[in-house]
Coordinates of C-alpha atoms in Angstrom, one line a residue:
M25 CA 68.4 96.1 111.4
V26 CA 66.3 96.1 108.4
V27 CA 68.6 99.3 107.2
T28 CA 71.9 97.7 108.7
F29 CA 70.5 94.4 106.0
V30 CA 69.4 96.7 103.0
V31 CA 73.2 99.1 103.3
I32 CA 75.0 95.3 103.5
I33 CA 73.0 94.0 100.2
F34 CA 73.4 96.8 98.3
S35 CA 77.2 97.1 99.5
V36 CA 77.9 93.4 98.2
L37 CA 76.0 94.2 94.9
L38 CA 77.6 97.3 94.5
F39 CA 81.3 95.6 95.3
T40 CA 80.4 92.7 93.0
S41 CA 79.6 94.2 89.8
Q42 CA 82.6 96.1 89.5
Q43 CA 85.8 94.6 87.5
P44 CA 88.5 94.1 88.7
K45 CA 91.8 96.4 88.8
T46 CA 94.7 95.6 86.9
L47 CA 98.3 95.9 89.0
I48 CA 101.0 95.4 87.4
F49 CA 103.8 93.9 89.6
K50 CA 107.4 93.2 89.4
A51 CA 109.9 91.2 91.5
S52 CA 113.5 93.5 91.4
K53 CA 116.9 93.0 93.6
T54 CA 115.2 95.7 96.0
G55 CA 112.0 94.6 96.7
I56 CA 108.6 93.5 94.9
V57 CA 106.4 96.4 93.5
S58 CA 102.4 96.8 93.3
G59 CA 100.7 99.4 92.3
G60 CA 103.3 102.2 93.3
I61 CA 103.8 100.5 96.6
V62 CA 107.1 99.0 97.4
Y63 CA 107.9 95.6 99.8
P64 CA 111.0 95.6 100.3
Y65 CA 112.0 92.2 100.5
K66 CA 114.1 93.1 104.5
T67 CA 110.4 93.6 105.5
V68 CA 109.1 90.4 103.8
K69 CA 109.0 87.9 106.0
T70 CA 107.9 84.7 103.8
F71 CA 106.5 84.1 100.6
W72 CA 104.1 81.0 99.2
I73 CA 102.9 80.5 96.2
I74 CA 99.4 79.1 95.3
Y75 CA 99.3 77.0 91.9
N76 CA 96.0 75.4 91.5
P77 CA 95.2 76.5 87.4
P78 CA 92.8 77.8 85.6
T79 CA 91.8 79.1 88.6
V80 CA 94.0 80.3 90.9
K81 CA 97.6 81.0 90.4
T82 CA 99.0 83.7 93.6
L83 CA 102.1 84.8 94.8
N84 CA 101.2 85.6 98.6
F85 CA 103.6 87.3 100.9
E86 CA 103.5 87.9 104.6
T87 CA 105.3 91.0 105.3
S88 CA 105.7 92.8 109.0
A89 CA 103.2 95.4 108.8
Y90 CA 101.0 95.2 111.7
L91 CA 97.8 95.5 109.4
N92 CA 97.1 94.0 106.6
S93 CA 100.5 92.2 106.8
Q94 CA 99.9 88.9 104.4
I95 CA 99.7 90.1 100.8
S96 CA 98.3 88.0 97.8
L97 CA 98.7 89.4 94.2
E98 CA 97.6 87.7 91.4
L99 CA 100.4 85.9 88.4
G100 CA 98.5 85.9 85.0
S101 CA 100.9 84.5 82.7
Q102 CA 103.9 84.6 85.2
D103 CA 105.6 81.5 85.2
P104 CA 105.7 80.3 89.2
V105 CA 108.5 78.5 89.0
E106 CA 110.8 81.2 87.5
L107 CA 109.7 83.7 90.4
K108 CA 109.5 81.7 93.0
L109 CA 113.4 80.6 92.0
F110 CA 114.1 84.5 92.3
L111 CA 112.2 84.8 94.8
N112 CA 114.1 82.6 96.9
Q113 CA 117.5 84.1 96.6
Y114 CA 116.6 87.0 98.4
I115 CA 113.6 85.8 100.6
P116 CA 112.5 82.0 101.8
E117 CA 109.4 80.3 100.9
D118 CA 106.9 79.0 103.6
L119 CA 106.0 75.3 102.0
D120 CA 102.8 74.6 104.5
R121 CA 101.1 77.5 103.4
E122 CA 97.6 77.0 102.1
E123 CA 94.8 79.0 100.1
S124 CA 93.4 81.0 103.0
F125 CA 89.8 80.7 103.8
T126 CA 89.3 84.3 103.0
D127 CA 90.5 84.4 99.5
T128 CA 88.6 81.0 98.8
L129 CA 85.3 82.9 99.8
A130 CA 86.9 86.3 97.6
R131 CA 87.8 84.6 94.4
N132 CA 84.1 82.5 94.5
L133 CA 82.2 85.6 94.8
K134 CA 84.3 87.1 92.2
I135 CA 85.1 90.4 94.9

């Protein structure tokens, strides 16, 4: 049990010390492209934008995939209103969604 806790603590320290990768994503007429992965609009069920500057500014969407069906992307300097208007042409927006507990926890732990 002690070994398990040591491995967990080491893993957490290792992941929190790394700088996050910067991925460029693009919303096009065919889908959302992020880090070389294409999410066609036909596989995206809904999207929502969490906007609470300066701490939270994310595009979130749910796909029809069985695993990893919710994707969260940091907007950076992108205008969320402009992105929202563009995406509304292709997929429905879910206005009732809020930031999930795991996203809040990951942001606060900076992992």
